Amino acid sequence: MIIVLKENPNKEQLEFFLAWLEDKGFQIHQSIGESHMILGLVGDTATLDIDLITALDIVDNVKRVQEPYKKANRKFHPEDTVIDLGCTKIGGGNLTIMAGPCSVESEEQIIAVAKAVKESGATILRGGAFKPRTSPYSFQGKGKEGIDLLLEAKRETGLPIVTEIMELSQLDLFDEIDVIQVGARNMQNFNLLKELGKTDKPIMIKRGMSATFEELLMSAEYVMSQGNEKVILCERGIRTFETFTRNTLDLSAIPVLKELSHLPVIIDPSHATGKARLVAPMALAAVAGGTDGLIIEVHNDPPRALCDGSQSLRPEAFDELMKKISPLHKLMSEMK
Amino acid sequence: MIIVLKENPNKEQLEFFLAWLEDKGFQIHQSIGESHMILGLVGDTATLDIDLITALDIVDNVKRVQEPYKKANRKFHPEDTVIDLGCTKIGGGNLTIMAGPCSVESEEQIIAVAKAVKESGATILRGGAFKPRTSPYSFQGKGKEGIDLLLEAKRETGLPIVTEIMELSQLDLFDEIDVIQVGARNMQNFNLLKELGKTDKPIMIKRGMSATFEELLMSAEYVMSQGNEKVILCERGIRTFETFTRNTLDLSAIPVLKELSHLPVIIDPSHATGKARLVAPMALAAVAGGTDGLIIEVHNDPPRALCDGSQSLRPEAFDELMKKISPLHKLMSEMK
Amino acid sequence: MIIVLKENPNKEQLEFFLAWLEDKGFQIHQSIGESHMILGLVGDTATLDIDLITALDIVDNVKRVQEPYKKANRKFHPEDTVIDLGCTKIGGGNLTIMAGPCSVESEEQIIAVAKAVKESGATILRGGAFKPRTSPYSFQGKGKEGIDLLLEAKRETGLPIVTEIMELSQLDLFDEIDVIQVGARNMQNFNLLKELGKTDKPIMIKRGMSATFEELLMSAEYVMSQGNEKVILCERGIRTFETFTRNTLDLSAIPVLKELSHLPVIIDPSHATGKARLVAPMALAAVAGGTDGLIIEVHNDPPRALCDGSQSLRPEAFDELMKKISPLHKLMSEMK
Amino acid sequence: MIIVLKENPNKEQLEFFLAWLEDKGFQIHQSIGESHMILGLVGDTATLDIDLITALDIVDNVKRVQEPYKKANRKFHPEDTVIDLGCTKIGGGNLTIMAGPCSVESEEQIIAVAKAVKESGATILRGGAFKPRTSPYSFQGKGKEGIDLLLEAKRETGLPIVTEIMELSQLDLFDEIDVIQVGARNMQNFNLLKELGKTDKPIMIKRGMSATFEELLMSAEYVMSQGNEKVILCERGIRTFETFTRNTLDLSAIPVLKELSHLPVIIDPSHATGKARLVAPMALAAVAGGTDGLIIEVHNDPPRALCDGSQSLRPEAFDELMKKISPLHKLMSEMK
């Protein structure tokens, strides 16, 4: 339920009202709309009498929120959420470019790629230390050593880091990681989401292979329900009958998620298409479609990459793409 | 099988070779590559000895073509196909904008919309005379009267017409129609495709709701196999588990189809998303992704539209979108 | 809208009421429920006053029918539809077994298979004369010659025939065909359905590769709306992400369609699975699930079949399967 | 790679060979085929010379195994795996019936349902203590208290227990649980699978909503790779475009998984269909299709169930179903 207050509500009446609501067991989520304060209620609002509340002096109007997600709902939080990492921001008009290799393989590799992508304009470095592999016999990532190498690349280039967590027990290794990624296969690992919601880290949740927009937002809600509101949504392709592409990139996720929610939306054209030569067109399409950012796999030697080489861009190709993204984003911003 | 000839092949040897191939029952599809002539063979090429052919003086190299589509295959025809309607061209760098109402409802409606979209820069007028309706009790379109009204709008505005054919018996009504559309539900109406292949009209084939890229190209192949090479491919969203959007718009169709085939690719963001407010972002994304064109539903009174009002743009919204598409397309062309 | 009349309604009042309804433009579909007459109305029933009608002496109760399909709706026709071909019946407790080759290849082949399947207990012979082929270069079926061969097999064995029509122009060849099949790819070829609705032939509609149950029933409605009520529904697998099977056989179609509709339901485990060794278990599962029948591909020499050999059963394997289906069906009937 | 040995291989030569293989870093999986010993090798077998190995006295033939799953592969283990819980067995011709409520709600509820289902012939009691809920605001299950109640029901009825684990930290609560269930949303929670593979408990893995057969088998492989070979596969419906049923039950999973693997296959018609009235026909279909068992939701008061009431059977309906399953299974066993 959304309660929109009138401008400049009487302080006393407001305090009394908030206390009355809390007493009834509701979580109250205060937010500033254009010029009005908005109270988002989470709880069993079916019991509240809309007419009674609308009649209050300080209340302008009341709307029941049908969607099961509340904190992630734009109705609760009309302004875009902007996540500030210090040296860069995600959301709210900024264009975030996360780039790096599928997995961290060696110090030489990660430093080289980090420098290259930074040079080309990337704002965040990605790299996998803990890899989700369909086969137990495949390379599972360098683990803690991978995290250390990422942090070294951060020290050398100043780039913040986004990397995937596979299991709660790994959490204490993520202290200096800037954005924690929850992979598509873990999008409904509810316990993991709840625990990450108790941290203060920005969490990027990848849409599950066959997750609906609503389910993605409910996963965001899991994190936010524990108090952590720094959530980023990432579309990485959904599973369909088409086999030429690895997945089907659903770019409608950009306008849809930005309508339903206030959280930033990132597009992953690498995992979505599975083919390096399709990454650039889809990245450009995403920028024109209004995305808050991209996450792109870049490897200095794709044929020899330990995983996903076929969808990785060489640094030169990434640089070429960035030289197009820049003027494109500028034009789209001007045309808004 | 593709046979790439050397530059300036000996005329006599070439004629002899072509005759030998035809004698063996092959269809030969001649095409000019960058500077070499390419012979595309259609038939049971398994029987041909590659080494024998490669050894010929006039032959540079030979490749077996794995894909079941040949005439639609870019290997057979490396240059983009450009379809010339006289006043406008489809493909090869041109940006085609097809716009108009879902169905033709009245003279007043179609003329008004035609004038409006032309004013905004549309290059082709769309409108349904024969409608595919899931229910036999729904409005099935004005039929012949609808065609007549479209032709009147053509006379008044000069806009060429694209409209859907539902059944072969309607074909003679399409004499003055510029582009004949085959709807998604008829993408594998093989008899219809074969007959349309015997005409000289440009045919726009909409991808079936759950058709693979290969199946779409095979439907193009059906038309082309009869001699009509003026085929346009149209992606209009595929059926997935997501219900917020009417279908899932698969923009990877642009780079994929333009890689596999030489035929122009059009995007339909209206039927794909099913929601007017999602049309503009997806249209812009498509342009940035390299589409050869768009087909957009525009209605002067969407709430009262006889079908698909919820996904139709008002003329003002369409005009606003076109004012963004123009500079965007210009920028993309410069950056190629 | 369903109007359930009281037992033994006054004749005069009933006639007056029916005339009043027809005058208002409704199609009235009379049906006998357990002991009550049911009037199914097709038309814009939103205008009718339910209370007014319920108040009539002869009326017991009135229900609005939400579903867009009416004539196909079990609410309109509570009893199972049974289609009588003379020598065998489809629906209503009977178990129909349609068997035969994917396509008719020669007199010798079709006669041999017809005799074999008849011997094993098949009740209808299937065979393709007009084949839907994804490639224009593949064998398209023997056409008229194929129909003639099927009719010859009918004369020799007494088995009625079911075969697919691809195009309206072929209709006059189907005079002696007992059941006309509409293929999955033509499930929404609305013009074809409407014309078949004007005939008196039983029509078997195959569910489209990604058609919902409702869409399948609307296609049945297209046929029935023209007056032909002898429609059979056929589930043949839907398209999903799984690639090990050709399609995913959706056996829930049996209880779902039999709940929503009164039309008989047939299962095609051959096209659904695409693998001969999966046909028997799925056929048995379908029988236990309550199917009205099966349609199974049988070929005397699968490796050399001109199409779909990999999913065809040899006559011996078909016979073995029938020897299990028989006692299974008997047990299921006893347990109802 | 599969190495099939000759009958009665020379003991010394065999020991030498095994040592040589282990020395090369391979995991060797010994299995008894019909009368021959089979060595299944896991490791980088590309380096092994097939001819060299085939030439050995003790070796009959060698086959490379293409599938990425080895231990789960029937080629490695031709005989059905039978999991013995003491009072009942899963697999190998036995029909396992797991029944119980979606979630454990109270002592009264779980004891009542346990007694009822036992009376009807269930062999294992199911009940959720830790529930995967899409919304963080929904009932998450009674947790430890739920486990205790399940164990009490076990003491009262003698029924073994199957219940879902959501998170590794819950593992020590599962000491007396007989079968640990991994939910569909956790099918690719690789860390969870690996840890469960280190236990000695039977693990039932539910197929993910859009997991391929191969991915399900790779999840089984994750568990087995750690040494735990007691894995049960469960098909519970896959996500498709159809919305009438909650998911689409893929019964072809039975013959497919039993062909590719030796692990028992269980069918869940409750979560698959989402509608109580569809459970019985699908359960019967599964039994006729050769399933090793069923897992069915039973609740004594479905309308008031805390979750999934709409798909739960009342004890009377469950009993009625069991009275049909029994003779059906008997008939199917006789007919094998």
PDB file of N, CA, C and O in Angstrom, chain C residues 11-57:
ATOM      1  N   LYS C  11     -43.573 -26.089 -23.414  1.00  0.00           N
ATOM      2  CA  LYS C  11     -43.177 -25.988 -24.828  1.00  0.00           C
ATOM      3  C   LYS C  11     -43.362 -24.595 -25.418  1.00  0.00           C
ATOM      4  O   LYS C  11     -42.493 -24.065 -26.095  1.00  0.00           O
ATOM      5  N   GLU C  12     -44.511 -24.022 -25.167  1.00  0.00           N
ATOM      6  CA  GLU C  12     -44.801 -22.699 -25.736  1.00  0.00           C
ATOM      7  C   GLU C  12     -43.804 -21.662 -25.241  1.00  0.00           C
ATOM      8  O   GLU C  12     -43.260 -20.884 -26.014  1.00  0.00           O
ATOM      9  N   GLN C  13     -43.604 -21.641 -23.924  1.00  0.00           N
ATOM     10  CA  GLN C  13     -42.687 -20.659 -23.343  1.00  0.00           C
ATOM     11  C   GLN C  13     -41.291 -20.827 -23.919  1.00  0.00           C
ATOM     12  O   GLN C  13     -40.585 -19.857 -24.199  1.00  0.00           O
ATOM     13  N   LEU C  14     -40.892 -22.086 -24.130  1.00  0.00           N
ATOM     14  CA  LEU C  14     -39.555 -22.341 -24.660  1.00  0.00           C
ATOM     15  C   LEU C  14     -39.421 -21.790 -26.069  1.00  0.00           C
ATOM     16  O   LEU C  14     -38.458 -21.100 -26.401  1.00  0.00           O
ATOM     17  N   GLU C  15     -40.417 -22.083 -26.914  1.00  0.00           N
ATOM     18  CA  GLU C  15     -40.373 -21.596 -28.290  1.00  0.00           C
ATOM     19  C   GLU C  15     -40.309 -20.076 -28.319  1.00  0.00           C
ATOM     20  O   GLU C  15     -39.572 -19.483 -29.106  1.00  0.00           O
ATOM     21  N   PHE C  16     -41.099 -19.460 -27.473  1.00  0.00           N
ATOM     22  CA  PHE C  16     -41.129 -17.997 -27.430  1.00  0.00           C
ATOM     23  C   PHE C  16     -39.760 -17.444 -27.028  1.00  0.00           C
ATOM     24  O   PHE C  16     -39.255 -16.486 -27.615  1.00  0.00           O
ATOM     25  N   PHE C  17     -39.164 -18.111 -26.028  1.00  0.00           N
ATOM     26  CA  PHE C  17     -37.871 -17.670 -25.516  1.00  0.00           C
ATOM     27  C   PHE C  17     -36.784 -17.804 -26.588  1.00  0.00           C
ATOM     28  O   PHE C  17     -36.001 -16.899 -26.827  1.00  0.00           O
ATOM     29  N   LEU C  18     -36.794 -18.972 -27.290  1.00  0.00           N
ATOM     30  CA  LEU C  18     -35.792 -19.194 -28.341  1.00  0.00           C
ATOM     31  C   LEU C  18     -35.930 -18.139 -29.442  1.00  0.00           C
ATOM     32  O   LEU C  18     -34.928 -17.596 -29.927  1.00  0.00           O
ATOM     33  N   ALA C  19     -37.165 -17.833 -29.799  1.00  0.00           N
ATOM     34  CA  ALA C  19     -37.392 -16.843 -30.849  1.00  0.00           C
ATOM     35  C   ALA C  19     -36.888 -15.472 -30.403  1.00  0.00           C
ATOM     36  O   ALA C  19     -36.264 -14.733 -31.169  1.00  0.00           O
ATOM     37  N   TRP C  20     -37.163 -15.149 -29.143  1.00  0.00           N
ATOM     38  CA  TRP C  20     -36.723 -13.857 -28.585  1.00  0.00           C
ATOM     39  C   TRP C  20     -35.195 -13.739 -28.652  1.00  0.00           C
ATOM     40  O   TRP C  20     -34.648 -12.702 -29.030  1.00  0.00           O
ATOM     41  N   LEU C  21     -34.507 -14.856 -28.322  1.00  0.00           N
ATOM     42  CA  LEU C  21     -33.040 -14.863 -28.334  1.00  0.00           C
ATOM     43  C   LEU C  21     -32.507 -14.723 -29.766  1.00  0.00           C
ATOM     44  O   LEU C  21     -31.594 -13.941 -30.027  1.00  0.00           O
ATOM     45  N   GLU C  22     -33.084 -15.496 -30.683  1.00  0.00           N
ATOM     46  CA  GLU C  22     -32.618 -15.423 -32.067  1.00  0.00           C
ATOM     47  C   GLU C  22     -32.835 -14.033 -32.638  1.00  0.00           C
ATOM     48  O   GLU C  22     -32.013 -13.513 -33.388  1.00  0.00           O
ATOM     49  N   ASP C  23     -33.936 -13.446 -32.219  1.00  0.00           N
ATOM     50  CA  ASP C  23     -34.261 -12.105 -32.680  1.00  0.00           C
ATOM     51  C   ASP C  23     -33.188 -11.106 -32.249  1.00  0.00           C
ATOM     52  O   ASP C  23     -32.909 -10.138 -32.948  1.00  0.00           O
ATOM     53  N   LYS C  24     -32.601 -11.389 -31.098  1.00  0.00           N
ATOM     54  CA  LYS C  24     -31.556 -10.498 -30.591  1.00  0.00           C
ATOM     55  C   LYS C  24     -30.196 -10.784 -31.252  1.00  0.00           C
ATOM     56  O   LYS C  24     -29.193 -10.178 -30.910  1.00  0.00           O
ATOM     57  N   GLY C  25     -30.171 -11.753 -32.170  1.00  0.00           N
ATOM     58  CA  GLY C  25     -28.933 -12.003 -32.932  1.00  0.00           C
ATOM     59  C   GLY C  25     -28.032 -13.093 -32.378  1.00  0.00           C
ATOM     60  O   GLY C  25     -26.906 -13.281 -32.847  1.00  0.00           O
ATOM     61  N   PHE C  26     -28.533 -13.852 -31.390  1.00  0.00           N
ATOM     62  CA  PHE C  26     -27.652 -14.883 -30.820  1.00  0.00           C
ATOM     63  C   PHE C  26     -27.751 -16.197 -31.588  1.00  0.00           C
ATOM     64  O   PHE C  26     -28.801 -16.564 -32.100  1.00  0.00           O
ATOM     65  N   GLN C  27     -26.637 -16.913 -31.635  1.00  0.00           N
ATOM     66  CA  GLN C  27     -26.652 -18.293 -32.121  1.00  0.00           C
ATOM     67  C   GLN C  27     -26.982 -19.133 -30.896  1.00  0.00           C
ATOM     68  O   GLN C  27     -26.394 -18.921 -29.829  1.00  0.00           O
ATOM     69  N   ILE C  28     -27.940 -20.048 -31.050  1.00  0.00           N
ATOM     70  CA  ILE C  28     -28.307 -20.870 -29.898  1.00  0.00           C
ATOM     71  C   ILE C  28     -27.854 -22.307 -30.134  1.00  0.00           C
ATOM     72  O   ILE C  28     -28.125 -22.895 -31.169  1.00  0.00           O
ATOM     73  N   HIS C  29     -27.134 -22.832 -29.200  1.00  0.00           N
ATOM     74  CA  HIS C  29     -26.577 -24.175 -29.299  1.00  0.00           C
ATOM     75  C   HIS C  29     -27.267 -25.036 -28.257  1.00  0.00           C
ATOM     76  O   HIS C  29     -27.000 -24.924 -27.068  1.00  0.00           O
ATOM     77  N   GLN C  30     -28.207 -25.883 -28.709  1.00  0.00           N
ATOM     78  CA  GLN C  30     -28.947 -26.694 -27.744  1.00  0.00           C
ATOM     79  C   GLN C  30     -28.204 -27.983 -27.452  1.00  0.00           C
ATOM     80  O   GLN C  30     -27.625 -28.620 -28.331  1.00  0.00           O
ATOM     81  N   SER C  31     -28.210 -28.355 -26.204  1.00  0.00           N
ATOM     82  CA  SER C  31     -27.502 -29.570 -25.814  1.00  0.00           C
ATOM     83  C   SER C  31     -28.242 -30.221 -24.652  1.00  0.00           C
ATOM     84  O   SER C  31     -28.894 -29.545 -23.852  1.00  0.00           O
ATOM     85  N   ILE C  32     -28.142 -31.536 -24.578  1.00  0.00           N
ATOM     86  CA  ILE C  32     -28.811 -32.238 -23.477  1.00  0.00           C
ATOM     87  C   ILE C  32     -27.773 -32.540 -22.394  1.00  0.00           C
ATOM     88  O   ILE C  32     -26.771 -33.203 -22.655  1.00  0.00           O
ATOM     89  N   GLY C  33     -28.004 -32.035 -21.203  1.00  0.00           N
ATOM     90  CA  GLY C  33     -27.139 -32.346 -20.072  1.00  0.00           C
ATOM     91  C   GLY C  33     -27.622 -33.680 -19.521  1.00  0.00           C
ATOM     92  O   GLY C  33     -28.248 -34.461 -20.236  1.00  0.00           O
ATOM     93  N   GLU C  34     -27.364 -33.949 -18.254  1.00  0.00           N
ATOM     94  CA  GLU C  34     -27.784 -35.241 -17.700  1.00  0.00           C
ATOM     95  C   GLU C  34     -29.285 -35.435 -17.877  1.00  0.00           C
ATOM     96  O   GLU C  34     -29.746 -36.457 -18.357  1.00  0.00           O
ATOM     97  N   SER C  35     -30.075 -34.463 -17.469  1.00  0.00           N
ATOM     98  CA  SER C  35     -31.514 -34.582 -17.708  1.00  0.00           C
ATOM     99  C   SER C  35     -32.115 -33.234 -18.046  1.00  0.00           C
ATOM    100  O   SER C  35     -33.304 -33.102 -18.228  1.00  0.00           O
ATOM    101  N   HIS C  36     -31.238 -32.254 -18.128  1.00  0.00           N
ATOM    102  CA  HIS C  36     -31.716 -30.915 -18.417  1.00  0.00           C
ATOM    103  C   HIS C  36     -31.268 -30.470 -19.802  1.00  0.00           C
ATOM    104  O   HIS C  36     -30.221 -30.877 -20.279  1.00  0.00           O
ATOM    105  N   MET C  37     -32.050 -29.612 -20.411  1.00  0.00           N
ATOM    106  CA  MET C  37     -31.609 -29.028 -21.669  1.00  0.00           C
ATOM    107  C   MET C  37     -30.772 -27.804 -21.337  1.00  0.00           C
ATOM    108  O   MET C  37     -31.072 -27.061 -20.403  1.00  0.00           O
ATOM    109  N   ILE C  38     -29.709 -27.651 -22.117  1.00  0.00           N
ATOM    110  CA  ILE C  38     -28.813 -26.510 -21.925  1.00  0.00           C
ATOM    111  C   ILE C  38     -28.805 -25.680 -23.191  1.00  0.00           C
ATOM    112  O   ILE C  38     -28.643 -26.208 -24.291  1.00  0.00           O
ATOM    113  N   LEU C  39     -28.978 -24.387 -23.022  1.00  0.00           N
ATOM    114  CA  LEU C  39     -28.875 -23.497 -24.173  1.00  0.00           C
ATOM    115  C   LEU C  39     -27.543 -22.767 -24.059  1.00  0.00           C
ATOM    116  O   LEU C  39     -27.280 -22.077 -23.072  1.00  0.00           O
ATOM    117  N   GLY C  40     -26.713 -22.964 -25.093  1.00  0.00           N
ATOM    118  CA  GLY C  40     -25.450 -22.252 -25.122  1.00  0.00           C
ATOM    119  C   GLY C  40     -25.615 -21.093 -26.084  1.00  0.00           C
ATOM    120  O   GLY C  40     -25.995 -21.283 -27.231  1.00  0.00           O
ATOM    121  N   LEU C  41     -25.372 -19.888 -25.589  1.00  0.00           N
ATOM    122  CA  LEU C  41     -25.528 -18.721 -26.456  1.00  0.00           C
ATOM    123  C   LEU C  41     -24.171 -18.227 -26.942  1.00  0.00           C
ATOM    124  O   LEU C  41     -23.231 -18.103 -26.160  1.00  0.00           O
ATOM    125  N   VAL C  42     -24.136 -17.957 -28.257  1.00  0.00           N
ATOM    126  CA  VAL C  42     -22.928 -17.361 -28.811  1.00  0.00           C
ATOM    127  C   VAL C  42     -23.303 -15.996 -29.371  1.00  0.00           C
ATOM    128  O   VAL C  42     -24.199 -15.878 -30.188  1.00  0.00           O
ATOM    129  N   GLY C  43     -22.630 -14.985 -28.880  1.00  0.00           N
ATOM    130  CA  GLY C  43     -22.933 -13.635 -29.329  1.00  0.00           C
ATOM    131  C   GLY C  43     -22.537 -12.668 -28.243  1.00  0.00           C
ATOM    132  O   GLY C  43     -21.888 -13.054 -27.275  1.00  0.00           O
ATOM    133  N   ASP C  44     -22.939 -11.428 -28.366  1.00  0.00           N
ATOM    134  CA  ASP C  44     -22.535 -10.438 -27.360  1.00  0.00           C
ATOM    135  C   ASP C  44     -23.463 -10.496 -26.155  1.00  0.00           C
ATOM    136  O   ASP C  44     -24.359  -9.666 -25.974  1.00  0.00           O
ATOM    137  N   THR C  45     -23.232 -11.503 -25.312  1.00  0.00           N
ATOM    138  CA  THR C  45     -24.134 -11.726 -24.182  1.00  0.00           C
ATOM    139  C   THR C  45     -23.954 -10.700 -23.059  1.00  0.00           C
ATOM    140  O   THR C  45     -24.688 -10.747 -22.071  1.00  0.00           O
ATOM    141  N   ALA C  46     -23.005  -9.812 -23.203  1.00  0.00           N
ATOM    142  CA  ALA C  46     -22.814  -8.799 -22.151  1.00  0.00           C
ATOM    143  C   ALA C  46     -24.073  -7.966 -21.990  1.00  0.00           C
ATOM    144  O   ALA C  46     -24.359  -7.440 -20.923  1.00  0.00           O
ATOM    145  N   THR C  47     -24.838  -7.870 -23.070  1.00  0.00           N
ATOM    146  CA  THR C  47     -26.045  -7.034 -23.045  1.00  0.00           C
ATOM    147  C   THR C  47     -27.228  -7.709 -22.345  1.00  0.00           C
ATOM    148  O   THR C  47     -28.209  -7.063 -22.011  1.00  0.00           O
ATOM    149  N   LEU C  48     -27.147  -9.017 -22.128  1.00  0.00           N
ATOM    150  CA  LEU C  48     -28.287  -9.701 -21.535  1.00  0.00           C
ATOM    151  C   LEU C  48     -28.332  -9.532 -20.022  1.00  0.00           C
ATOM    152  O   LEU C  48     -27.292  -9.561 -19.351  1.00  0.00           O
ATOM    153  N   ASP C  49     -29.509  -9.387 -19.500  1.00  0.00           N
ATOM    154  CA  ASP C  49     -29.700  -9.230 -18.064  1.00  0.00           C
ATOM    155  C   ASP C  49     -29.877 -10.615 -17.455  1.00  0.00           C
ATOM    156  O   ASP C  49     -30.924 -11.256 -17.632  1.00  0.00           O
ATOM    157  N   ILE C  50     -28.854 -11.057 -16.731  1.00  0.00           N
ATOM    158  CA  ILE C  50     -28.908 -12.402 -16.137  1.00  0.00           C
ATOM    159  C   ILE C  50     -30.116 -12.568 -15.215  1.00  0.00           C
ATOM    160  O   ILE C  50     -30.821 -13.587 -15.257  1.00  0.00           O
ATOM    161  N   ASP C  51     -30.380 -11.587 -14.395  1.00  0.00           N
ATOM    162  CA  ASP C  51     -31.482 -11.701 -13.439  1.00  0.00           C
ATOM    163  C   ASP C  51     -32.814 -11.884 -14.162  1.00  0.00           C
ATOM    164  O   ASP C  51     -33.657 -12.685 -13.756  1.00  0.00           O
ATOM    165  N   LEU C  52     -32.986 -11.140 -15.218  1.00  0.00           N
ATOM    166  CA  LEU C  52     -34.221 -11.225 -15.993  1.00  0.00           C
ATOM    167  C   LEU C  52     -34.426 -12.643 -16.514  1.00  0.00           C
ATOM    168  O   LEU C  52     -35.512 -13.218 -16.404  1.00  0.00           O
ATOM    169  N   ILE C  53     -33.380 -13.190 -17.091  1.00  0.00           N
ATOM    170  CA  ILE C  53     -33.487 -14.528 -17.672  1.00  0.00           C
ATOM    171  C   ILE C  53     -33.681 -15.586 -16.588  1.00  0.00           C
ATOM    172  O   ILE C  53     -34.488 -16.516 -16.730  1.00  0.00           O
ATOM    173  N   THR C  54     -32.947 -15.445 -15.482  1.00  0.00           N
ATOM    174  CA  THR C  54     -33.073 -16.432 -14.414  1.00  0.00           C
ATOM    175  C   THR C  54     -34.486 -16.452 -13.841  1.00  0.00           C
ATOM    176  O   THR C  54     -34.967 -17.473 -13.336  1.00  0.00           O
ATOM    177  N   ALA C  55     -35.142 -15.312 -13.952  1.00  0.00           N
ATOM    178  CA  ALA C  55     -36.500 -15.209 -13.391  1.00  0.00           C
ATOM    179  C   ALA C  55     -37.534 -15.963 -14.214  1.00  0.00           C
ATOM    180  O   ALA C  55     -38.632 -16.245 -13.739  1.00  0.00           O
ATOM    181  N   LEU C  56     -37.205 -16.307 -15.439  1.00  0.00           N
ATOM    182  CA  LEU C  56     -38.172 -17.005 -16.285  1.00  0.00           C
ATOM    183  C   LEU C  56     -38.549 -18.367 -15.696  1.00  0.00           C
ATOM    184  O   LEU C  56     -37.708 -19.069 -15.123  1.00  0.00           O
ATOM    185  N   ASP C  57     -39.800 -18.737 -15.873  1.00  0.00           N
ATOM    186  CA  ASP C  57     -40.309 -20.010 -15.362  1.00  0.00           C
ATOM    187  C   ASP C  57     -39.472 -21.204 -15.814  1.00  0.00           C
ATOM    188  O   ASP C  57     -39.183 -22.118 -15.044  1.00  0.00           O
TER     189      ASP C  57
END
